[in-house]
Short mmCIF file of C-alpha atoms in Angstrom, two decimals:
data_model
loop_
_atom_site.label_atom_id
_atom_site.label_comp_id
_atom_site.label_asym_id
_atom_site.label_seq_id
_atom_site.Cartn_x
_atom_site.Cartn_y
_atom_site.Cartn_z
CA MET A 1 -21.28 4.89 12.73
CA LYS A 2 -20.30 4.27 16.36
CA GLN A 3 -18.39 1.04 15.75
CA LYS A 4 -14.81 0.78 17.02
CA LEU A 5 -11.86 0.14 14.73
CA PHE A 6 -9.67 -2.88 15.54
CA VAL A 7 -6.18 -3.33 14.10
CA TYR A 8 -3.94 -6.40 14.23
CA ASN A 9 -0.75 -5.47 16.08
CA THR A 10 2.33 -7.57 15.25
CA LEU A 11 3.77 -6.41 18.57
CA SER A 12 1.02 -8.09 20.65
CA ARG A 13 0.04 -10.69 18.01
CA LYS A 14 -3.64 -9.85 18.36
CA LYS A 15 -6.27 -7.38 17.21
CA GLU A 16 -6.46 -4.29 19.39
CA GLU A 17 -8.89 -1.40 19.48
CA PHE A 18 -7.34 1.53 17.65
CA LYS A 19 -6.79 4.46 19.99
CA ALA A 20 -4.94 7.40 18.50
CA LEU A 21 -2.30 8.96 20.74
CA ASN A 22 -3.43 12.48 19.89
CA ALA A 23 -6.86 12.17 18.27
CA PRO A 24 -8.00 13.32 15.78
CA HIS A 25 -4.36 13.36 14.61
CA VAL A 26 -2.79 10.06 13.50
CA GLY A 27 0.86 9.47 12.66
CA MET A 28 1.62 6.64 10.24
CA TYR A 29 5.08 5.69 8.98
CA VAL A 30 5.57 3.11 6.21
CA CYS A 31 8.95 1.90 4.98
CA GLY A 32 9.29 3.00 1.36
CA PRO A 33 11.24 1.58 -1.58
CA THR A 34 14.99 1.35 -2.12
CA VAL A 35 15.19 3.04 -5.51
CA TYR A 36 17.81 0.99 -7.36
CA SER A 37 15.39 -0.93 -9.63
CA ASP A 38 11.78 -0.99 -10.81
CA VAL A 39 9.22 -1.30 -8.02
CA HIS A 40 8.10 -4.92 -7.71
CA LEU A 41 4.60 -6.27 -7.13
CA GLY A 42 5.27 -7.10 -3.49
CA ASN A 43 5.95 -3.40 -2.89
CA CYS A 44 2.77 -2.53 -4.79
CA ARG A 45 0.72 -4.84 -2.59
CA THR A 46 2.17 -3.22 0.55
CA TYR A 47 1.53 0.35 -0.62
CA ILE A 48 -2.00 -0.43 -1.85
CA SER A 49 -2.74 -1.96 1.58
CA PHE A 50 -1.51 1.11 3.44
CA ASP A 51 -3.30 3.36 0.95
CA LEU A 52 -6.51 1.54 1.97
CA MET A 53 -5.75 2.24 5.65
CA PHE A 54 -4.83 5.87 4.92
CA ARG A 55 -8.08 6.36 3.00
CA TYR A 56 -10.24 4.72 5.64
CA LEU A 57 -8.70 6.58 8.58
CA ASN A 58 -9.23 9.84 6.67
CA HIS A 59 -12.83 8.81 6.00
CA LEU A 60 -13.38 8.20 9.70
CA GLY A 61 -12.37 11.81 10.32
CA TYR A 62 -8.78 11.36 11.48
CA LYS A 63 -6.18 13.86 10.29
CA VAL A 64 -3.49 11.44 9.13
CA ARG A 65 0.12 12.42 8.61
CA TYR A 66 1.36 9.60 6.39
CA VAL A 67 5.15 9.46 6.09
CA ARG A 68 6.70 7.06 3.56
CA ASN A 69 10.44 7.33 3.01
CA VAL A 70 12.57 6.80 -0.07
CA THR A 71 15.80 4.88 0.58
CA ASP A 72 18.37 6.50 -1.70
CA ALA A 73 21.53 5.51 0.22
CA GLY A 74 22.78 3.11 2.86
CA HIS A 75 20.90 -0.08 1.91
CA LEU A 76 23.60 -2.71 1.32
CA GLU A 77 23.20 -6.07 -0.36
CA GLY A 78 23.50 -8.41 2.65
CA ASP A 79 20.55 -10.03 4.44
CA ALA A 80 20.73 -7.48 7.25
CA GLY A 81 21.15 -4.55 4.87
CA ASP A 82 24.54 -3.48 6.23
CA GLU A 83 26.94 -5.94 4.57
CA GLY A 84 28.22 -5.89 0.98
CA GLU A 85 27.94 -3.11 -1.58
CA ASP A 86 25.42 -0.26 -1.62
CA LYS A 87 22.60 -1.34 -3.95
CA ILE A 88 22.28 2.08 -5.59
CA SER A 89 26.04 2.62 -5.97
CA LYS A 90 26.42 -0.82 -7.52
CA LYS A 91 23.69 -0.10 -10.07
CA ALA A 92 25.28 3.30 -10.82
CA LYS A 93 28.67 1.73 -11.51
CA LEU A 94 27.16 -0.90 -13.81
CA ALA A 95 25.22 1.76 -15.73
CA GLN A 96 28.12 4.26 -15.62
CA LEU A 97 25.83 6.88 -14.11
CA GLU A 98 25.82 9.07 -11.03
CA PRO A 99 23.98 7.39 -8.11
CA MET A 100 21.47 10.24 -8.07
CA GLU A 101 20.61 9.53 -11.71
CA ILE A 102 19.68 5.99 -10.66
CA VAL A 103 17.70 7.38 -7.72
CA GLN A 104 15.84 9.85 -9.93
CA LYS A 105 15.00 7.30 -12.61
CA TYR A 106 13.55 4.73 -10.25
CA THR A 107 11.85 7.24 -7.96
CA VAL A 108 10.00 8.67 -10.97
CA GLY A 109 9.11 5.13 -12.08
CA PHE A 110 7.86 4.27 -8.59
CA HIS A 111 5.63 7.35 -8.48
CA GLU A 112 4.23 6.56 -11.95
CA VAL A 113 3.23 3.03 -10.90
CA MET A 114 1.70 4.30 -7.65
CA GLN A 115 -0.33 6.85 -9.62
CA ILE A 116 -1.47 4.23 -12.14
CA LEU A 117 -2.65 2.07 -9.23
CA ASN A 118 -4.51 5.10 -7.82
CA THR A 119 -2.70 5.28 -4.49
CA LEU A 120 -2.79 8.63 -2.76
CA PRO A 121 0.60 10.30 -2.25
CA PRO A 122 1.88 10.31 1.34
CA SER A 123 1.81 13.51 3.38
CA ILE A 124 5.62 13.56 3.52
CA GLU A 125 8.10 11.55 1.45
CA PRO A 126 11.55 12.11 3.00
CA THR A 127 14.81 10.69 1.64
CA ALA A 128 17.74 9.15 3.48
CA THR A 129 20.24 11.52 1.81
CA GLY A 130 18.15 14.51 2.88
CA HIS A 131 18.43 13.54 6.55
CA ILE A 132 22.10 12.71 7.11
CA ILE A 133 22.38 15.29 9.92
CA GLU A 134 19.43 13.79 11.82
CA GLN A 135 20.92 10.32 11.49
CA ILE A 136 24.34 11.46 12.76
CA GLU A 137 22.67 13.15 15.75
CA MET A 138 20.78 9.96 16.59
CA VAL A 139 24.00 7.92 16.49
CA LYS A 140 25.59 10.41 18.90
CA VAL A 141 22.74 9.93 21.41
CA ILE A 142 22.89 6.12 21.18
CA LEU A 143 26.66 6.24 21.74
CA GLU A 144 26.23 8.55 24.75
CA LYS A 145 23.71 6.16 26.28
CA GLY A 146 26.16 3.29 25.95
CA TYR A 147 24.28 1.11 23.43
CA ALA A 148 26.77 1.52 20.59
CA TYR A 149 30.51 1.47 20.00
CA GLU A 150 32.90 2.79 17.38
CA VAL A 151 35.49 0.69 15.54
CA ASP A 152 37.80 2.42 13.05
CA GLY A 153 35.25 4.94 11.75
CA SER A 154 32.21 2.63 11.87
CA VAL A 155 29.61 2.63 14.66
CA TYR A 156 27.74 -0.54 15.66
CA PHE A 157 24.72 -1.14 17.86
CA ASP A 158 25.47 -3.48 20.78
CA VAL A 159 22.54 -5.92 20.68
CA GLU A 160 23.57 -8.14 23.59
CA LYS A 161 24.14 -5.17 25.89
CA TYR A 162 20.75 -3.74 24.88
CA ASN A 163 19.04 -7.07 25.50
CA LYS A 164 20.26 -7.18 29.14
CA THR A 165 17.65 -4.58 30.06
CA LYS A 166 15.34 -4.57 27.01
CA ASP A 167 13.78 -7.28 24.81
CA TYR A 168 15.52 -7.21 21.41
CA GLY A 169 13.11 -9.81 19.98
CA VAL A 170 9.93 -8.12 21.18
CA LEU A 171 8.54 -7.74 17.64
CA SER A 172 9.59 -11.08 16.14
CA GLY A 173 8.79 -13.08 19.29
CA ARG A 174 12.21 -14.76 19.23
CA ASN A 175 14.69 -14.78 22.10
CA LEU A 176 18.30 -13.68 21.77
CA GLU A 177 19.77 -17.16 22.16
CA ASP A 178 17.76 -18.51 19.21
CA LEU A 179 18.70 -15.50 17.12
CA LEU A 180 22.41 -15.94 17.91
CA ASN A 181 22.32 -19.65 17.07
CA ASN A 182 20.63 -18.99 13.73
CA THR A 183 22.83 -16.10 12.58
CA ARG A 184 25.64 -16.90 10.18
CA THR A 185 28.96 -15.09 10.34
CA LEU A 186 29.25 -12.40 7.68
CA GLY A 187 32.12 -10.52 6.10
CA GLY A 188 33.39 -7.63 8.24
CA GLN A 189 32.16 -9.49 11.33
CA GLN A 190 35.56 -9.17 13.04
CA GLU A 191 34.82 -5.51 13.76
CA LYS A 192 31.65 -6.34 15.67
CA HIS A 193 31.46 -7.37 19.33
CA GLY A 194 28.54 -9.67 18.66
CA LYS A 195 27.06 -11.54 15.69
CA LEU A 196 23.76 -9.63 15.85
CA ASP A 197 25.29 -6.17 16.14
CA PHE A 198 24.29 -3.93 13.24
CA ALA A 199 25.78 -0.82 11.68
CA LEU A 200 24.53 2.63 12.62
CA TRP A 201 27.30 4.35 10.65
CA ILE A 202 29.64 2.69 8.13
CA LYS A 203 33.12 3.86 7.24
CA ALA A 204 33.29 4.46 3.49
CA LYS A 205 35.96 2.81 1.40
CA PRO A 206 37.79 5.18 -1.00
CA GLU A 207 35.84 3.87 -4.00
CA HIS A 208 32.44 4.23 -2.30
CA LEU A 209 30.37 6.78 -4.24
CA MET A 210 27.92 8.06 -1.60
CA LYS A 211 29.60 9.32 1.59
CA TRP A 212 29.43 12.17 4.08
CA PRO A 213 31.65 13.63 6.83
CA SER A 214 30.82 12.64 10.41
CA PRO A 215 32.43 12.76 13.90
CA TRP A 216 33.75 9.24 13.17
CA GLY A 217 35.16 9.99 9.72
CA VAL A 218 33.80 9.91 6.18
CA GLY A 219 31.06 7.32 5.78
CA PHE A 220 27.34 6.73 5.35
CA PRO A 221 24.40 5.74 7.59
CA GLY A 222 23.16 2.19 8.10
CA TRP A 223 19.91 1.23 6.43
CA HIS A 224 17.90 0.77 9.63
CA LEU A 225 18.85 4.18 11.00
CA GLU A 226 17.13 6.31 8.36
CA CYS A 227 13.61 5.18 9.28
CA SER A 228 14.16 5.85 12.97
CA ALA A 229 15.59 9.32 12.33
CA MET A 230 12.88 10.37 9.86
CA SER A 231 9.91 8.91 11.74
CA GLN A 232 11.12 10.69 14.89
CA LYS A 233 11.58 13.98 13.03
CA TYR A 234 8.15 14.04 11.38
CA LEU A 235 5.99 12.04 13.80
CA GLY A 236 7.74 12.46 17.16
CA GLU A 237 9.29 9.99 19.57
CA GLN A 238 6.07 7.99 19.66
CA PHE A 239 3.36 7.72 16.99
CA ASP A 240 0.44 5.52 16.06
CA ILE A 241 1.20 3.14 13.19
CA HIS A 242 4.44 1.78 11.72
CA GLY A 243 4.00 -0.40 8.65
CA GLY A 244 5.78 -2.41 6.01
CA GLY A 245 6.07 -5.87 4.51
CA LEU A 246 6.22 -8.93 6.75
CA ASP A 247 9.78 -9.57 5.54
CA LEU A 248 10.92 -6.45 7.45
CA VAL A 249 9.98 -7.87 10.87
CA PRO A 250 13.04 -10.07 11.67
CA THR A 251 15.76 -7.51 10.95
CA HIS A 252 14.80 -4.02 9.78
CA HIS A 253 11.89 -3.37 12.12
CA THR A 254 13.49 -5.27 15.00
CA ASN A 255 16.56 -3.05 14.67
CA GLU A 256 14.45 0.06 14.30
CA ILE A 257 12.75 -0.63 17.62
CA ALA A 258 16.07 -1.35 19.36
CA GLN A 259 17.85 1.81 18.22
CA HIS A 260 14.77 3.97 18.86
CA VAL A 261 14.29 2.60 22.39
CA ALA A 262 18.04 3.04 23.02
CA CYS A 263 17.76 6.68 21.91
CA CYS A 264 14.34 7.71 23.23
CA GLY A 265 13.47 5.13 25.90
CA LYS A 266 10.20 4.03 24.26
CA ASN A 267 8.89 1.94 21.36
CA PRO A 268 8.34 4.30 18.41
CA ALA A 269 4.90 3.01 17.38
CA ASN A 270 1.84 1.73 19.22
CA TYR A 271 0.69 -0.47 16.33
CA TRP A 272 3.08 -2.43 14.09
CA VAL A 273 1.21 -3.47 10.95
CA HIS A 274 2.59 -5.83 8.29
CA THR A 275 1.43 -7.04 4.88
CA ASN A 276 1.96 -10.62 3.74
CA MET A 277 3.88 -11.88 0.70
CA LEU A 278 2.92 -12.66 -2.89
CA THR A 279 2.96 -16.11 -4.44
CA VAL A 280 2.54 -17.32 -8.02
CA ASN A 281 0.55 -20.52 -8.43
CA GLY A 282 1.36 -21.39 -4.81
CA GLN A 283 5.11 -20.66 -5.01
CA LYS A 284 6.85 -17.67 -3.47
CA MET A 285 7.41 -14.96 -6.08
CA SER A 286 11.17 -14.57 -6.62
CA LYS A 287 13.64 -13.90 -9.41
CA SER A 288 15.56 -17.09 -8.61
CA LEU A 289 12.47 -19.22 -9.31
CA GLY A 290 11.83 -17.34 -12.57
CA ASN A 291 8.23 -16.57 -11.60
CA SER A 292 8.48 -12.86 -10.81
CA PHE A 293 7.24 -10.07 -13.02
CA LEU A 294 6.99 -6.30 -12.77
CA PRO A 295 3.83 -4.16 -12.71
CA HIS A 296 4.18 -3.03 -16.34
CA GLU A 297 4.61 -6.68 -17.40
CA LEU A 298 1.40 -7.51 -15.55
CA PHE A 299 -0.47 -4.63 -17.22
CA SER A 300 0.83 -5.46 -20.72
CA GLY A 301 0.67 -9.25 -20.43
CA GLU A 302 4.34 -9.50 -21.46
CA ASN A 303 5.23 -12.18 -18.92
CA SER A 304 5.56 -15.95 -19.00
CA ILE A 305 3.15 -16.62 -16.13
CA LEU A 306 -0.25 -15.17 -17.09
CA ASN A 307 -2.25 -15.66 -20.29
CA LYS A 308 -2.89 -11.94 -20.83
CA GLY A 309 -2.46 -8.48 -19.35
CA TYR A 310 -4.75 -6.93 -16.76
CA SER A 311 -5.69 -3.29 -16.22
CA PRO A 312 -4.28 -1.42 -13.20
CA MET A 313 -7.70 -1.19 -11.52
CA THR A 314 -8.23 -4.93 -11.99
CA VAL A 315 -4.86 -5.48 -10.29
CA ARG A 316 -5.80 -3.15 -7.43
CA PHE A 317 -9.17 -4.90 -7.06
CA PHE A 318 -7.42 -8.30 -7.12
CA MET A 319 -5.06 -7.24 -4.33
CA LEU A 320 -7.90 -5.83 -2.23
CA GLN A 321 -9.88 -9.05 -2.61
CA ALA A 322 -7.35 -10.68 -0.26
CA HIS A 323 -6.88 -9.48 3.31
CA TYR A 324 -3.60 -7.63 3.66
CA ARG A 325 -2.32 -10.16 6.23
CA SER A 326 -3.02 -13.18 4.02
CA THR A 327 -0.83 -14.56 1.25
CA LEU A 328 -1.87 -13.29 -2.18
CA ASP A 329 -1.53 -15.83 -4.98
CA PHE A 330 -1.26 -14.77 -8.63
CA GLY A 331 -2.63 -17.16 -11.21
CA ASN A 332 -4.67 -17.08 -14.42
CA ASP A 333 -7.92 -18.26 -12.82
CA ALA A 334 -7.67 -15.81 -9.91
CA MET A 335 -6.88 -12.86 -12.17
CA GLU A 336 -9.68 -13.68 -14.62
CA ALA A 337 -12.18 -14.02 -11.75
CA SER A 338 -11.05 -10.64 -10.40
CA GLU A 339 -11.43 -9.04 -13.82
CA LYS A 340 -15.02 -10.29 -14.07
CA GLY A 341 -15.77 -9.24 -10.49
CA PHE A 342 -14.33 -5.76 -11.00
CA LYS A 343 -16.37 -5.26 -14.19
CA ARG A 344 -19.54 -6.44 -12.40
CA LEU A 345 -18.96 -3.99 -9.56
CA MET A 346 -18.18 -1.05 -11.85
CA ASN A 347 -21.11 -1.81 -14.16
CA ALA A 348 -23.42 -1.52 -11.16
CA TYR A 349 -21.61 1.64 -10.03
CA ALA A 350 -22.19 3.20 -13.47
CA LEU A 351 -25.96 2.70 -13.08
CA LEU A 352 -26.17 4.70 -9.83
CA ASP A 353 -26.79 8.16 -11.27
CA GLY A 354 -29.58 6.90 -13.50
CA LEU A 355 -31.53 5.13 -10.73
CA LYS A 356 -34.90 6.58 -9.79
CA ALA A 357 -36.76 6.16 -6.52
CA SER A 358 -40.28 4.77 -6.34
CA GLY A 359 -42.85 5.65 -3.70
CA SER A 360 -42.36 2.49 -1.68
CA THR A 361 -39.37 0.31 -0.82
CA GLU A 362 -38.62 -3.39 -0.61
CA ILE A 363 -35.11 -3.02 0.73
CA GLU A 364 -33.45 -1.32 3.72
CA ILE A 365 -29.90 -0.11 3.08
CA GLU A 366 -28.93 0.81 6.66
CA PRO A 367 -28.04 -2.79 7.72
CA LEU A 368 -25.88 -3.20 4.59
CA LEU A 369 -24.12 0.09 5.36
CA GLU A 370 -23.42 -1.08 8.92
CA ARG A 371 -21.95 -4.35 7.60
CA CYS A 372 -19.62 -2.39 5.29
CA TYR A 373 -18.29 -0.42 8.26
CA ALA A 374 -18.07 -3.60 10.36
CA ALA A 375 -15.86 -5.17 7.69
CA MET A 376 -13.45 -2.24 7.55
CA ASN A 377 -13.43 -1.87 11.34
CA ASP A 378 -12.33 -5.50 11.62
CA ASP A 379 -8.67 -4.86 10.74
CA PHE A 380 -9.44 -3.27 7.35
CA ASN A 381 -11.13 -6.42 6.02
CA SER A 382 -11.43 -5.43 2.37
CA PRO A 383 -12.51 -8.89 1.05
CA VAL A 384 -15.58 -8.91 3.33
CA LEU A 385 -16.31 -5.30 2.33
CA ILE A 386 -16.15 -6.27 -1.36
CA ALA A 387 -18.60 -9.13 -0.73
CA GLU A 388 -21.03 -6.59 0.78
CA LEU A 389 -20.52 -4.30 -2.22
CA PHE A 390 -21.53 -7.17 -4.52
CA GLU A 391 -24.77 -7.37 -2.53
CA ALA A 392 -25.20 -3.62 -3.08
CA SER A 393 -24.56 -4.22 -6.81
CA ARG A 394 -27.29 -6.88 -6.89
CA ILE A 395 -29.73 -4.36 -5.39
CA ILE A 396 -28.70 -1.70 -7.92
CA ASN A 397 -29.26 -4.08 -10.84
CA SER A 398 -32.64 -5.16 -9.45
CA VAL A 399 -33.80 -1.56 -9.03
CA HIS A 400 -32.50 -0.69 -12.50
CA ASP A 401 -34.36 -3.63 -14.06
CA GLY A 402 -37.59 -2.75 -12.24
CA LYS A 403 -37.52 -5.93 -10.14
CA MET A 404 -37.16 -4.07 -6.84
CA LYS A 405 -38.54 -0.80 -5.50
CA ILE A 406 -36.60 1.67 -3.42
CA ASN A 407 -37.66 4.93 -1.80
CA GLU A 408 -35.79 8.23 -1.87
CA VAL A 409 -34.13 7.79 1.55
CA ASN A 410 -32.77 4.30 0.82
CA LEU A 411 -31.70 5.29 -2.68
CA GLY A 412 -29.69 8.14 -1.17
CA LEU A 413 -28.08 5.72 1.32
CA LEU A 414 -27.29 3.27 -1.48
CA LYS A 415 -25.62 5.93 -3.62
CA ASN A 416 -23.65 7.21 -0.64
CA LEU A 417 -22.59 3.69 0.33
CA MET A 418 -21.22 2.89 -3.13
CA LYS A 419 -19.46 6.21 -3.61
CA THR A 420 -17.93 6.04 -0.13
CA PHE A 421 -16.63 2.49 -0.22
CA VAL A 422 -15.91 1.89 -3.91
CA GLN A 423 -14.32 5.21 -4.73
CA GLU A 424 -13.22 6.89 -1.49
CA VAL A 425 -12.13 3.88 0.60
CA LEU A 426 -11.14 1.15 -1.88
CA GLY A 427 -9.79 3.72 -4.35
CA LEU A 428 -11.36 1.98 -7.36
CA LYS A 429 -12.34 3.91 -10.45
CA ASP A 430 -13.96 3.12 -13.77
CA GLU A 431 -11.04 3.02 -16.18
CA GLN A 432 -13.31 3.41 -19.22
CA ALA A 433 -14.94 6.45 -17.66
CA ASP A 434 -11.91 8.31 -16.33
CA ASN A 435 -13.11 11.33 -18.25
CA ASP A 436 -15.65 13.18 -16.08
CA ASP A 437 -17.40 14.33 -19.25
CA LEU A 438 -18.13 10.79 -20.49
CA PRO A 439 -21.62 10.54 -18.92
CA LYS A 440 -22.53 13.88 -20.53
CA ILE A 441 -21.25 12.65 -23.91
CA LEU A 442 -23.20 9.38 -23.65
CA ASN A 443 -26.37 11.19 -22.58
CA LEU A 444 -25.99 13.44 -25.65
CA ILE A 445 -25.59 10.39 -27.91
CA VAL A 446 -28.72 8.82 -26.34
CA GLU A 447 -30.61 12.07 -26.98
CA LEU A 448 -29.51 12.08 -30.65
CA ARG A 449 -30.65 8.46 -30.98
CA ASN A 450 -34.04 9.32 -29.45
CA GLU A 451 -34.44 12.15 -31.96
CA ALA A 452 -33.59 9.74 -34.79
CA LYS A 453 -36.24 7.29 -33.52
CA ALA A 454 -38.79 10.08 -33.18
CA ASN A 455 -38.09 11.00 -36.83
CA LYS A 456 -38.45 7.30 -37.76
CA ASP A 457 -34.80 7.25 -38.84
CA TYR A 458 -34.33 3.70 -37.59
CA ALA A 459 -31.14 3.14 -39.58
CA THR A 460 -29.35 5.90 -37.63
CA SER A 461 -30.91 4.74 -34.37
CA ASP A 462 -29.67 1.16 -34.89
CA LYS A 463 -26.26 2.39 -36.02
CA ILE A 464 -25.83 4.35 -32.77
CA ARG A 465 -26.91 1.35 -30.66
CA GLU A 466 -24.58 -1.05 -32.52
CA GLY A 467 -21.69 1.42 -32.42
CA LEU A 468 -21.99 1.88 -28.68
CA SER A 469 -22.22 -1.87 -28.19
CA LYS A 470 -18.92 -2.37 -30.05
CA VAL A 471 -17.10 -0.03 -27.66
CA GLY A 472 -18.61 -1.62 -24.55
CA PHE A 473 -21.85 0.28 -23.85
CA GLN A 474 -25.37 -1.12 -23.85
CA LEU A 475 -28.59 0.87 -24.35
CA LYS A 476 -31.81 -0.21 -22.68
CA ASP A 477 -35.17 1.31 -23.61
CA SER A 478 -37.70 1.52 -20.77
CA LYS A 479 -40.82 3.47 -19.76
CA GLU A 480 -38.57 6.00 -17.99
CA GLY A 481 -36.51 6.52 -21.15
CA THR A 482 -33.29 5.10 -22.55
CA LEU A 483 -30.58 4.14 -20.06
CA TRP A 484 -26.97 3.29 -20.87
CA SER A 485 -24.65 0.89 -19.04
CA LYS A 486 -21.31 -0.81 -19.64
CA ASN A 487 -21.30 -4.33 -21.04
#
């Protein structure tokens, strides 16, 4: 396929042709979780979206280095992430545990959920605590270049001084005056020269649990600094894609750009890519509104919002049915429709191996294949891709039922199309057929039933058919033999 890939860039506010800095190599950095609690569904949506991009770029032949950090220190409770108490330390005190016990518990939980949702692991998963030296070195450079100042063991980034020669609001599209007028005064503000200044290094109070020695005294790094230090270490001063949730644009990513430009003289990423938020029945998902629930509560159905639980692959399919830049709304009707759609797609997928070509054809697959690529090349448009895959499913069902003929070449294209886009790109799998041996087992059962029929043992034959039907599999007798499919 010679089509070009276009990606929406938050920096330019338009779709741009994707041109890798050092093709075929691609560097992609995505802001990972702060591991002080269970991963929430908004995080899951973000990581499924970037998993889709990771998969598709790999499919196109790029060699992607995907870096996704784990924030295990330095993320404070305030809006800007550098005011209040450390989220992990606070949780550790409440639970009477070491902070690293909290980190370990929720990092393991995060990985389990990501595996259940069939996301591929990143190439590198660095932690903030594992890169304290790199963060200290970056602060030193920013200080030397005059864009930061030290006050009593803490180091702050001077936003107004930076903005005199650079554009602090380049990512958010807001000017400094508007930002200053809309920023409330926070605790500890007296140390800062300006209201928008943010912490690069924070002096630790005696009771603070997570702290390290530095040239400015014992303290810990600011939340924004870790991503700049780690992306620079593993992807260089400039790389291809930087991603995260849309909520990170106003502060975290804006500050990342500022400190990186102050240190290196260039914007770290060519393409800034952001996923949109989740809503529940039209309202923003939040704990304060009482409408939020965790992944395991969605899988089990133990929540007060939805009528029942949904399987992980249904949830993944549901999230991919919306474009990553659009709002995703949870509700009973939407989830039930996704469950039916996912089953329809996977039922067709299960028929692939049993399809047989006929001498002639009534359908050309090449145009459908081109439309699948066109969808993904239009800013990873998974909902349009899924619509094309439903058309492929209709063809599969028609060929299976003998209503449509297909030759060997087009059958090969059809099988390749489904396996490429359903499994490799969308990362969907048949949850009832996770076991690779299942088709062999079912084919053996079908063979035993055929032997029973041949011996006129119709009671056994009917018992096998009815038993398979009860566990979700349908048998269909045809001239070519007996075929099985999922109900």
